mmCIF file of C-alpha atoms in Angstrom:
data_model
loop_
_atom_site.group_PDB
_atom_site.id
_atom_site.type_symbol
_atom_site.label_atom_id
_atom_site.label_comp_id
_atom_site.label_asym_id
_atom_site.label_seq_id
_atom_site.Cartn_x
_atom_site.Cartn_y
_atom_site.Cartn_z
ATOM 1 C CA MET A 1 -49.895 -18.609 19.705
ATOM 2 C CA ARG A 2 -49.271 -14.908 18.433
ATOM 3 C CA PHE A 3 -50.315 -11.863 19.999
ATOM 4 C CA SER A 4 -50.278 -7.957 18.096
ATOM 5 C CA LYS A 5 -46.672 -7.323 19.515
ATOM 6 C CA HIS A 6 -45.033 -10.746 17.685
ATOM 7 C CA HIS A 7 -46.828 -9.595 14.421
ATOM 8 C CA TYR A 8 -45.972 -5.680 14.728
ATOM 9 C CA ALA A 9 -42.364 -7.100 15.075
ATOM 10 C CA LEU A 10 -42.552 -9.073 11.913
ATOM 11 C CA GLU A 11 -44.417 -6.706 9.550
ATOM 12 C CA LEU A 12 -41.914 -4.141 10.789
ATOM 13 C CA ALA A 13 -38.815 -6.265 10.140
ATOM 14 C CA SER A 14 -40.465 -7.177 6.830
ATOM 15 C CA LEU A 15 -40.368 -3.298 5.500
ATOM 16 C CA GLY A 16 -36.668 -3.163 5.843
ATOM 17 C CA ASN A 17 -36.604 -2.117 9.561
ATOM 18 C CA LYS A 18 -34.149 -4.012 11.702
ATOM 19 C CA VAL A 19 -35.949 -4.934 14.773
ATOM 20 C CA TYR A 20 -34.897 -6.574 18.670
ATOM 21 C CA TYR A 21 -37.939 -8.365 19.999
ATOM 22 C CA ILE A 22 -37.092 -8.425 24.121
ATOM 23 C CA ASN A 23 -38.373 -11.401 25.624
ATOM 24 C CA PRO A 24 -39.751 -11.103 28.960
ATOM 25 C CA PRO A 25 -36.869 -12.506 31.438
ATOM 26 C CA GLU A 26 -35.798 -16.045 31.450
ATOM 27 C CA ILE A 27 -34.664 -17.820 34.740
ATOM 28 C CA SER A 28 -33.010 -20.226 32.760
ATOM 29 C CA CYS A 29 -31.145 -18.161 30.493
ATOM 30 C CA LYS A 30 -27.419 -17.713 30.408
ATOM 31 C CA GLY A 31 -26.763 -13.952 30.351
ATOM 32 C CA VAL A 32 -28.332 -12.373 27.254
ATOM 33 C CA GLU A 33 -29.085 -14.472 23.930
ATOM 34 C CA ILE A 34 -30.000 -13.037 20.665
ATOM 35 C CA LYS A 35 -31.023 -15.440 17.752
ATOM 36 C CA GLY A 36 -32.184 -14.307 14.279
ATOM 37 C CA ALA A 37 -35.677 -15.190 13.678
ATOM 38 C CA GLU A 38 -36.713 -17.918 11.083
ATOM 39 C CA GLU A 39 -38.886 -15.404 8.891
ATOM 40 C CA THR A 40 -36.491 -13.240 8.461
ATOM 41 C CA GLU A 41 -33.128 -11.912 9.285
ATOM 42 C CA ASN A 42 -34.443 -8.386 9.973
ATOM 43 C CA LEU A 43 -35.721 -9.728 13.109
ATOM 44 C CA LYS A 44 -33.158 -10.526 16.292
ATOM 45 C CA ILE A 45 -34.826 -12.521 19.353
ATOM 46 C CA VAL A 46 -33.443 -11.144 22.371
ATOM 47 C CA THR A 47 -33.966 -13.556 25.651
ATOM 48 C CA TYR A 48 -32.312 -12.550 28.490
ATOM 49 C CA LYS A 49 -31.280 -14.085 32.831
ATOM 50 C CA PRO A 50 -32.678 -10.953 34.670
ATOM 51 C CA VAL A 51 -30.324 -9.205 36.858
ATOM 52 C CA TYR A 52 -32.940 -9.018 39.716
ATOM 53 C CA ARG A 53 -34.918 -11.144 41.576
ATOM 54 C CA GLY A 54 -37.214 -10.681 44.558
ATOM 55 C CA LYS A 55 -38.888 -7.167 43.557
ATOM 56 C CA ARG A 56 -41.110 -7.532 46.433
ATOM 57 C CA PHE A 57 -38.455 -7.747 48.766
ATOM 58 C CA LEU A 58 -36.247 -4.701 47.467
ATOM 59 C CA PRO A 59 -36.487 -0.914 48.210
ATOM 60 C CA ALA A 60 -38.135 0.477 45.329
ATOM 61 C CA PHE A 61 -35.478 3.249 44.784
ATOM 62 C CA VAL A 62 -33.340 -0.434 44.585
ATOM 63 C CA PHE A 63 -35.731 -2.066 42.805
ATOM 64 C CA LYS A 64 -35.392 0.769 39.882
ATOM 65 C CA GLN A 65 -31.684 1.104 39.663
ATOM 66 C CA LEU A 66 -31.466 -2.510 38.790
ATOM 67 C CA LEU A 67 -33.827 -2.122 36.011
ATOM 68 C CA LYS A 68 -31.465 0.765 34.658
ATOM 69 C CA GLU A 69 -28.853 -1.710 34.965
ATOM 70 C CA GLN A 70 -30.527 -4.048 32.823
ATOM 71 C CA VAL A 71 -31.435 -2.100 30.192
ATOM 72 C CA LYS A 72 -28.175 -0.909 29.966
ATOM 73 C CA ILE A 73 -27.216 -4.382 29.280
ATOM 74 C CA LEU A 74 -29.470 -5.570 26.673
ATOM 75 C CA LEU A 75 -28.575 -1.710 24.795
ATOM 76 C CA LYS A 76 -24.638 -3.188 25.024
ATOM 77 C CA GLU A 77 -25.296 -6.772 24.452
ATOM 78 C CA THR A 78 -27.503 -5.912 21.218
ATOM 79 C CA GLY A 79 -25.035 -2.966 20.335
ATOM 80 C CA VAL A 80 -27.607 -0.572 19.204
ATOM 81 C CA THR A 81 -29.249 2.639 20.345
ATOM 82 C CA PRO A 82 -32.472 2.137 19.026
ATOM 83 C CA ASP A 83 -34.428 4.955 17.544
ATOM 84 C CA VAL A 84 -37.998 3.746 18.429
ATOM 85 C CA VAL A 85 -38.626 1.665 21.766
ATOM 86 C CA TRP A 86 -42.474 0.486 21.397
ATOM 87 C CA CYS A 87 -43.042 -1.825 24.776
ATOM 88 C CA PHE A 88 -46.178 -3.913 25.215
ATOM 89 C CA ASP A 89 -45.827 -4.936 28.591
ATOM 90 C CA PRO A 90 -46.203 -2.415 31.463
ATOM 91 C CA TYR A 91 -44.484 -2.854 34.650
ATOM 92 C CA ARG A 92 -41.209 -4.326 32.988
ATOM 93 C CA PHE A 93 -38.901 -1.837 32.541
ATOM 94 C CA GLY A 94 -40.568 1.263 34.338
ATOM 95 C CA ASN A 95 -38.817 3.795 32.203
ATOM 96 C CA LEU A 96 -38.205 3.975 28.588
ATOM 97 C CA ASN A 97 -36.344 6.687 28.971
ATOM 98 C CA TRP A 98 -33.579 4.670 29.193
ATOM 99 C CA PHE A 99 -33.409 3.290 26.136
ATOM 100 C CA LYS A 100 -32.322 6.737 24.920
ATOM 101 C CA ALA A 101 -34.593 6.306 22.312
ATOM 102 C CA LYS A 102 -35.716 9.284 19.811
ATOM 103 C CA VAL A 103 -39.454 7.679 19.867
ATOM 104 C CA LYS A 104 -41.128 6.204 22.877
ATOM 105 C CA ILE A 105 -44.164 4.295 22.302
ATOM 106 C CA PHE A 106 -46.446 1.970 24.959
ATOM 107 C CA PHE A 107 -49.057 -0.043 23.996
ATOM 108 C CA LEU A 108 -52.197 -1.619 25.877
ATOM 109 C CA ALA A 109 -53.206 -4.337 25.114
ATOM 110 C CA ASP A 110 -55.304 -5.529 28.406
ATOM 111 C CA LEU A 111 -56.932 -3.157 31.147
ATOM 112 C CA LEU A 112 -54.123 -2.280 33.610
ATOM 113 C CA ALA A 113 -54.125 -4.900 36.434
ATOM 114 C CA LEU A 114 -52.760 -2.590 39.256
ATOM 115 C CA ASP A 115 -53.701 0.380 40.399
ATOM 116 C CA TYR A 116 -51.257 3.126 39.176
ATOM 117 C CA LEU A 117 -49.914 3.703 35.841
ATOM 118 C CA PRO A 118 -47.247 1.847 34.484
ATOM 119 C CA GLY A 119 -44.094 4.148 34.095
ATOM 120 C CA GLU A 120 -43.466 2.988 30.514
ATOM 121 C CA ALA A 121 -46.998 5.162 29.904
ATOM 122 C CA GLU A 122 -45.612 7.700 32.390
ATOM 123 C CA THR A 123 -42.515 8.495 30.262
ATOM 124 C CA ALA A 124 -43.683 7.057 26.494
ATOM 125 C CA ASP A 125 -44.101 9.980 23.867
ATOM 126 C CA PHE A 126 -47.421 8.684 23.248
ATOM 127 C CA SER A 127 -49.324 5.488 24.675
ATOM 128 C CA LEU A 128 -51.845 3.377 21.918
ATOM 129 C CA ALA A 129 -54.878 1.498 23.650
ATOM 130 C CA LEU A 130 -57.299 -0.799 22.165
ATOM 131 C CA SER A 131 -60.674 0.274 23.597
ATOM 132 C CA GLU A 132 -61.908 3.089 25.127
ATOM 133 C CA SER A 133 -61.609 1.587 29.163
ATOM 134 C CA ARG A 134 -58.181 1.118 28.261
ATOM 135 C CA ILE A 135 -58.178 4.681 26.451
ATOM 136 C CA ASN A 136 -59.681 6.235 29.963
ATOM 137 C CA GLN A 137 -57.329 4.082 32.566
ATOM 138 C CA LEU A 138 -54.372 5.664 30.407
ATOM 139 C CA LYS A 139 -55.664 9.455 30.727
ATOM 140 C CA ARG A 140 -54.372 9.543 34.320
ATOM 141 C CA GLY A 141 -51.282 10.256 33.081
ATOM 142 C CA HIS A 142 -49.323 12.699 31.174
ATOM 143 C CA ARG A 143 -48.968 11.526 28.082
ATOM 144 C CA PRO A 144 -51.307 11.656 24.785
ATOM 145 C CA VAL A 145 -53.397 8.266 24.042
ATOM 146 C CA PHE A 146 -54.307 7.559 20.704
ATOM 147 C CA PHE A 147 -57.274 4.346 19.957
ATOM 148 C CA ILE A 148 -56.036 1.705 17.515
ATOM 149 C CA ASN A 149 -57.600 -1.302 17.000
ATOM 150 C CA HIS A 150 -56.469 -4.990 16.331
ATOM 151 C CA GLY A 151 -54.691 -5.878 13.336
ATOM 152 C CA LEU A 152 -55.411 -8.205 10.793
ATOM 153 C CA SER A 153 -52.331 -10.645 9.823
ATOM 154 C CA ASN A 154 -51.663 -11.805 6.671
ATOM 155 C CA TYR A 155 -52.340 -15.299 6.527
ATOM 156 C CA TYR A 156 -56.197 -13.505 6.632
ATOM 157 C CA ALA A 157 -55.845 -11.013 4.767
ATOM 158 C CA VAL A 158 -54.952 -12.932 1.374
ATOM 159 C CA ARG A 159 -57.833 -14.859 2.225
ATOM 160 C CA ALA A 160 -59.818 -11.890 2.795
ATOM 161 C CA LYS A 161 -58.294 -10.282 -0.583
ATOM 162 C CA SER A 162 -59.707 -13.313 -2.541
ATOM 163 C CA ARG A 163 -62.800 -13.807 -0.547
ATOM 164 C CA LEU A 164 -63.932 -10.270 -1.825
ATOM 165 C CA ALA A 165 -63.267 -11.084 -5.268
ATOM 166 C CA GLU A 166 -65.264 -14.102 -5.141
ATOM 167 C CA LEU A 167 -68.246 -11.769 -3.598
ATOM 168 C CA MET A 168 -68.132 -8.992 -6.567
ATOM 169 C CA ARG A 169 -68.933 -11.876 -8.900
ATOM 170 C CA SER A 170 -71.530 -14.118 -7.055
ATOM 171 C CA SER A 171 -74.943 -13.619 -5.086
ATOM 172 C CA GLU A 172 -76.401 -14.886 -1.907
ATOM 173 C CA ILE A 173 -75.617 -18.407 -1.137
ATOM 174 C CA ILE A 174 -77.940 -20.486 0.848
ATOM 175 C CA PRO A 175 -76.351 -23.109 2.819
ATOM 176 C CA GLU A 176 -77.590 -26.450 2.648
ATOM 177 C CA LYS A 177 -76.286 -27.281 6.748
ATOM 178 C CA ILE A 178 -75.205 -24.177 8.827
ATOM 179 C CA THR A 179 -71.616 -24.757 10.606
ATOM 180 C CA ALA A 180 -70.529 -21.892 13.435
ATOM 181 C CA GLY A 181 -67.176 -21.215 14.293
ATOM 182 C CA TYR A 182 -65.657 -20.305 17.247
ATOM 183 C CA ILE A 183 -62.110 -19.319 17.977
ATOM 184 C CA GLY A 184 -60.546 -18.609 21.414
ATOM 185 C CA ASN A 185 -58.682 -20.321 24.354
ATOM 186 C CA LEU A 186 -61.467 -22.014 25.819
ATOM 187 C CA LEU A 187 -59.741 -22.719 29.202
ATOM 188 C CA MET A 188 -59.755 -18.866 30.067
ATOM 189 C CA GLU A 189 -61.896 -16.974 32.200
ATOM 190 C CA ALA A 190 -64.277 -15.116 29.768
ATOM 191 C CA PRO A 191 -66.718 -17.332 27.853
ATOM 192 C CA ASP A 192 -70.064 -17.208 28.906
ATOM 193 C CA ARG A 193 -70.181 -21.614 29.295
ATOM 194 C CA ALA A 194 -74.187 -21.285 30.525
ATOM 195 C CA THR A 195 -75.708 -19.580 27.476
ATOM 196 C CA MET A 196 -73.264 -21.369 25.139
ATOM 197 C CA LYS A 197 -74.311 -24.533 26.337
ATOM 198 C CA THR A 198 -78.238 -23.310 25.872
ATOM 199 C CA ILE A 199 -77.118 -22.401 22.286
ATOM 200 C CA ILE A 200 -75.855 -25.664 21.605
ATOM 201 C CA GLU A 201 -78.545 -27.749 22.214
ATOM 202 C CA ARG A 202 -80.828 -25.348 21.285
ATOM 203 C CA HIS A 203 -79.382 -25.929 17.720
ATOM 204 C CA PRO A 204 -78.677 -29.901 17.532
ATOM 205 C CA GLU A 205 -78.896 -29.365 13.013
ATOM 206 C CA ILE A 206 -75.847 -26.705 13.370
ATOM 207 C CA ASN A 207 -72.258 -27.939 13.312
ATOM 208 C CA PHE A 208 -70.408 -26.334 16.340
ATOM 209 C CA ILE A 209 -66.517 -25.976 15.636
ATOM 210 C CA PHE A 210 -64.070 -24.789 18.272
ATOM 211 C CA TRP A 211 -60.664 -23.512 17.633
ATOM 212 C CA GLY A 212 -58.365 -23.235 20.229
ATOM 213 C CA GLN A 213 -56.570 -24.226 23.413
ATOM 214 C CA TYR A 214 -58.782 -27.533 25.296
ATOM 215 C CA GLU A 215 -56.740 -29.321 26.856
ATOM 216 C CA ARG A 216 -55.467 -29.050 30.628
ATOM 217 C CA GLN A 217 -51.558 -29.499 29.451
ATOM 218 C CA GLY A 218 -49.838 -26.515 28.389
ATOM 219 C CA GLN A 219 -48.940 -23.410 29.019
ATOM 220 C CA LEU A 220 -52.053 -22.302 27.497
ATOM 221 C CA VAL A 221 -54.667 -23.189 30.787
ATOM 222 C CA ALA A 222 -55.688 -19.946 31.885
ATOM 223 C CA PHE A 223 -58.613 -20.785 34.150
ATOM 224 C CA ASN A 224 -58.261 -23.831 36.642
ATOM 225 C CA ASN A 225 -62.041 -24.250 37.452
ATOM 226 C CA ASP A 226 -63.972 -27.086 37.493
ATOM 227 C CA SER A 227 -66.990 -25.737 35.570
ATOM 228 C CA VAL A 228 -64.490 -24.941 32.625
ATOM 229 C CA PHE A 229 -63.777 -28.817 32.459
ATOM 230 C CA GLU A 230 -67.572 -29.217 32.576
ATOM 231 C CA PHE A 231 -67.725 -27.161 30.395
ATOM 232 C CA ILE A 232 -65.045 -29.294 27.994
ATOM 233 C CA ASP A 233 -66.619 -32.853 28.604
ATOM 234 C CA PHE A 234 -70.035 -31.342 27.462
ATOM 235 C CA LEU A 235 -68.500 -30.464 24.664
ATOM 236 C CA LYS A 236 -66.892 -33.505 23.518
ATOM 237 C CA LYS A 237 -69.553 -35.604 24.301
ATOM 238 C CA GLN A 238 -72.032 -33.237 21.354
ATOM 239 C CA PRO A 239 -72.642 -35.294 18.441
ATOM 240 C CA ASN A 240 -72.646 -31.614 16.659
ATOM 241 C CA VAL A 241 -69.514 -30.733 18.071
ATOM 242 C CA VAL A 242 -65.812 -30.395 16.568
ATOM 243 C CA LEU A 243 -63.051 -29.584 18.792
ATOM 244 C CA LYS A 244 -60.000 -28.374 16.491
ATOM 245 C CA GLY A 245 -57.586 -27.455 19.491
ATOM 246 C CA PRO A 246 -54.478 -24.430 18.132
ATOM 247 C CA VAL A 247 -53.927 -25.096 14.569
ATOM 248 C CA HIS A 248 -51.247 -22.355 12.941
ATOM 249 C CA PRO A 249 -52.320 -19.194 12.196
ATOM 250 C CA GLU A 250 -51.929 -20.482 8.238
ATOM 251 C CA VAL A 251 -54.133 -23.253 8.623
ATOM 252 C CA LEU A 252 -57.329 -21.623 10.998
ATOM 253 C CA SER A 253 -57.236 -19.238 8.237
ATOM 254 C CA ARG A 254 -58.148 -21.301 5.622
ATOM 255 C CA GLU A 255 -60.194 -23.530 8.006
ATOM 256 C CA ILE A 256 -62.947 -20.648 9.083
ATOM 257 C CA THR A 257 -63.671 -19.525 5.920
ATOM 258 C CA GLY A 258 -65.805 -22.792 4.817
ATOM 259 C CA VAL A 259 -67.954 -21.579 8.049
ATOM 260 C CA ASP A 260 -71.268 -19.889 7.872
ATOM 261 C CA LEU A 261 -71.339 -17.457 10.876
ATOM 262 C CA LEU A 262 -69.081 -16.949 14.106
ATOM 263 C CA TRP A 263 -69.187 -16.036 17.660
ATOM 264 C CA VAL A 264 -67.984 -15.130 20.660
ATOM 265 C CA CYS A 265 -70.204 -15.089 23.710
ATOM 266 C CA TRP A 266 -68.152 -13.304 26.759
ATOM 267 C CA LYS A 267 -68.896 -12.819 30.240
ATOM 268 C CA LEU A 268 -68.597 -9.087 30.957
ATOM 269 C CA ASN A 269 -66.517 -7.276 33.738
ATOM 270 C CA VAL A 270 -66.123 -10.399 35.627
ATOM 271 C CA SER A 271 -61.795 -9.755 35.609
ATOM 272 C CA LYS A 272 -59.749 -6.593 35.921
ATOM 273 C CA MET A 273 -57.497 -8.208 32.730
ATOM 274 C CA TRP A 274 -60.433 -7.850 30.336
ATOM 275 C CA ASP A 275 -63.794 -6.500 29.934
ATOM 276 C CA GLY A 276 -65.110 -7.609 26.677
ATOM 277 C CA SER A 277 -64.743 -4.307 24.886
ATOM 278 C CA ASN A 278 -62.522 -5.605 22.293
ATOM 279 C CA PRO A 279 -61.490 -9.670 21.815
ATOM 280 C CA HIS A 280 -58.297 -9.791 19.440
ATOM 281 C CA LYS A 281 -60.297 -12.162 17.340
ATOM 282 C CA ILE A 282 -62.828 -10.273 15.857
ATOM 283 C CA LEU A 283 -60.956 -8.635 12.317
ATOM 284 C CA GLU A 284 -59.944 -11.961 11.672
ATOM 285 C CA TYR A 285 -63.689 -13.071 12.137
ATOM 286 C CA LEU A 286 -64.765 -10.167 9.761
ATOM 287 C CA SER A 287 -61.799 -10.590 7.543
ATOM 288 C CA THR A 288 -63.991 -13.719 6.278
ATOM 289 C CA GLY A 289 -66.888 -11.671 5.625
ATOM 290 C CA LYS A 290 -69.627 -14.399 7.118
ATOM 291 C CA PRO A 291 -71.968 -13.122 10.158
ATOM 292 C CA LEU A 292 -70.308 -12.581 13.621
ATOM 293 C CA VAL A 293 -72.702 -12.871 16.940
ATOM 294 C CA THR A 294 -71.239 -11.405 20.024
ATOM 295 C CA HIS A 295 -71.757 -10.141 23.699
ATOM 296 C CA HIS A 296 -71.494 -6.622 23.455
ATOM 297 C CA MET A 297 -68.283 -4.781 22.454
ATOM 298 C CA ASP A 298 -67.824 -0.767 23.060
ATOM 299 C CA VAL A 299 -65.114 -0.246 20.096
ATOM 300 C CA TYR A 300 -68.211 -2.060 17.628
ATOM 301 C CA LYS A 301 -71.418 0.104 19.658
ATOM 302 C CA ASP A 302 -72.183 1.663 16.642
ATOM 303 C CA SER A 303 -71.300 -0.535 14.099
ATOM 304 C CA ASP A 304 -73.378 -2.357 11.533
ATOM 305 C CA LEU A 305 -70.747 -5.052 10.750
ATOM 306 C CA VAL A 306 -71.724 -7.303 14.355
ATOM 307 C CA ASP A 307 -75.167 -8.621 15.437
ATOM 308 C CA MET A 308 -74.003 -7.463 19.055
ATOM 309 C CA MET A 309 -75.915 -8.103 22.558
ATOM 310 C CA PRO A 310 -76.957 -3.754 23.395
ATOM 311 C CA GLY A 311 -75.500 -3.972 27.217
ATOM 312 C CA ASP A 312 -73.557 -6.486 29.362
ATOM 313 C CA ASP A 313 -76.439 -8.759 30.605
ATOM 314 C CA ASN A 314 -76.071 -11.768 28.163
ATOM 315 C CA THR A 315 -80.078 -13.137 28.956
ATOM 316 C CA GLY A 316 -80.794 -12.954 25.304
ATOM 317 C CA PHE A 317 -78.133 -13.872 23.275
ATOM 318 C CA PRO A 318 -79.924 -17.319 22.177
ATOM 319 C CA ASP A 319 -82.478 -15.393 20.847
ATOM 320 C CA LEU A 320 -79.999 -12.698 19.423
ATOM 321 C CA PHE A 321 -78.219 -15.727 17.862
ATOM 322 C CA ASP A 322 -81.496 -17.821 16.661
ATOM 323 C CA ARG A 323 -82.212 -14.789 14.338
ATOM 324 C CA VAL A 324 -79.268 -14.687 13.371
ATOM 325 C CA VAL A 325 -79.183 -18.538 12.152
ATOM 326 C CA GLU A 326 -82.602 -17.937 10.483
ATOM 327 C CA ARG A 327 -81.084 -15.143 8.420
ATOM 328 C CA VAL A 328 -78.260 -17.068 7.509
ATOM 329 C CA SER A 329 -80.693 -19.864 6.322
ATOM 330 C CA LYS A 330 -82.163 -18.068 3.801
ATOM 331 C CA GLY A 331 -78.729 -16.790 2.404
ATOM 332 C CA GLU A 332 -76.666 -13.525 4.149
ATOM 333 C CA LYS A 333 -76.624 -10.493 1.377
ATOM 334 C CA THR A 334 -72.995 -10.174 -0.082
ATOM 335 C CA GLU A 335 -73.148 -6.275 0.125
ATOM 336 C CA LEU A 336 -72.576 -6.479 4.055
ATOM 337 C CA GLN A 337 -70.256 -9.524 3.572
ATOM 338 C CA ARG A 338 -68.107 -7.576 1.458
ATOM 339 C CA LYS A 339 -68.887 -4.107 4.144
ATOM 340 C CA ARG A 340 -67.416 -6.611 6.968
ATOM 341 C CA ILE A 341 -64.218 -7.722 4.665
ATOM 342 C CA GLU A 342 -63.408 -4.055 3.371
ATOM 343 C CA PHE A 343 -63.203 -2.744 6.964
ATOM 344 C CA ALA A 344 -60.592 -5.810 7.954
ATOM 345 C CA LEU A 345 -58.704 -4.927 5.308
ATOM 346 C CA LYS A 346 -58.604 -1.210 6.446
ATOM 347 C CA ASN A 347 -57.029 -2.759 9.801
ATOM 348 C CA THR A 348 -53.857 -4.670 8.963
ATOM 349 C CA TYR A 349 -51.175 -5.049 10.614
ATOM 350 C CA LEU A 350 -49.442 -2.481 7.921
ATOM 351 C CA GLU A 351 -51.871 -0.143 7.935
ATOM 352 C CA GLN A 352 -51.825 -0.136 11.423
ATOM 353 C CA ILE A 353 -48.158 0.678 11.348
ATOM 354 C CA HIS A 354 -48.758 3.741 9.126
ATOM 355 C CA ARG A 355 -51.332 4.950 11.320
ATOM 356 C CA VAL A 356 -48.754 4.935 14.371
ATOM 357 C CA GLU A 357 -46.430 6.905 11.623
ATOM 358 C CA ASN A 358 -48.371 9.738 11.188
ATOM 359 C CA ILE A 359 -49.025 10.017 14.757
ATOM 360 C CA ILE A 360 -44.958 10.590 14.877
ATOM 361 C CA ASN A 361 -45.094 12.643 12.003
ATOM 362 C CA LYS A 362 -47.574 15.101 13.420
ATOM 363 C CA LYS A 363 -45.983 15.475 16.747
ATOM 364 C CA ALA A 364 -42.996 16.024 15.008
ATOM 365 C CA ASN A 365 -44.146 18.390 13.642
#
């Protein structure tokens, strides 16, 4: 499973930059280990054993000094003083100035769980955030904050370009039997399971395919609650449901093109870590061109790219889903499909890197 930070590291390395990706601290590691990535020689994976333990029991000034010493060790072992330090993890190092980089960037993917700003945001030249709610959290600091959307990986971009070319030559296609696709870890807290169950029971004529973790074992188990596994048991018993489990992005980008519509149905504002304002799979959904039914997402509230609930209450979600199914059964307009794909292709990781470059250049001038 790869997140934005992994994709950015790979994209930057593919552009010819030398990238050192620093993994979270690992107790079992012996000192600092540096290994080359399989994809490109320009990407080095750094794993390290922390010089500090027991943060809660250490005086703040002592812990700060230990973090500073940790950065010194990492710089010494890698043998580089970076031109750019790009931090995706809040509260890990505290002060980006210690890296002595010319450009310091902080990227906020998830909402901050703590009430105070991370030192990484306070010491960055600027921050990037994925939604207005995240931007508002960072605005409490003294550094500029810019919106940047999720990125679309090359696996999906290649297929999106191919699909776009097909749509230029074809008209609406009416499916014989509708297939609905869902991507995401089914063991996380977010899914609105009651609403999803209602929809599946209401539509025995639709094939529902789920990609993502659903088994108890493994590190992706995020929400250990009986209701979660009751829902999984429900899905396993439905004759029109297929649970694919987690698959490689190359496989997923191919398989998802076979669905007729996509959906994401989350409960909103039930966790400090996320608010459903911009789920990370949306661009991958849009890259197929297929219609998307979703809970309310602030980032897309003024967009016609998705069929979205108007507010945080999902009571009307089944009816919205019904309306989209009716529309798809009559043939989805190719013009709107092209628009979705074109939007996704404007947000590839390469395009996002260009946007970050523009911010850096403007600040330099």
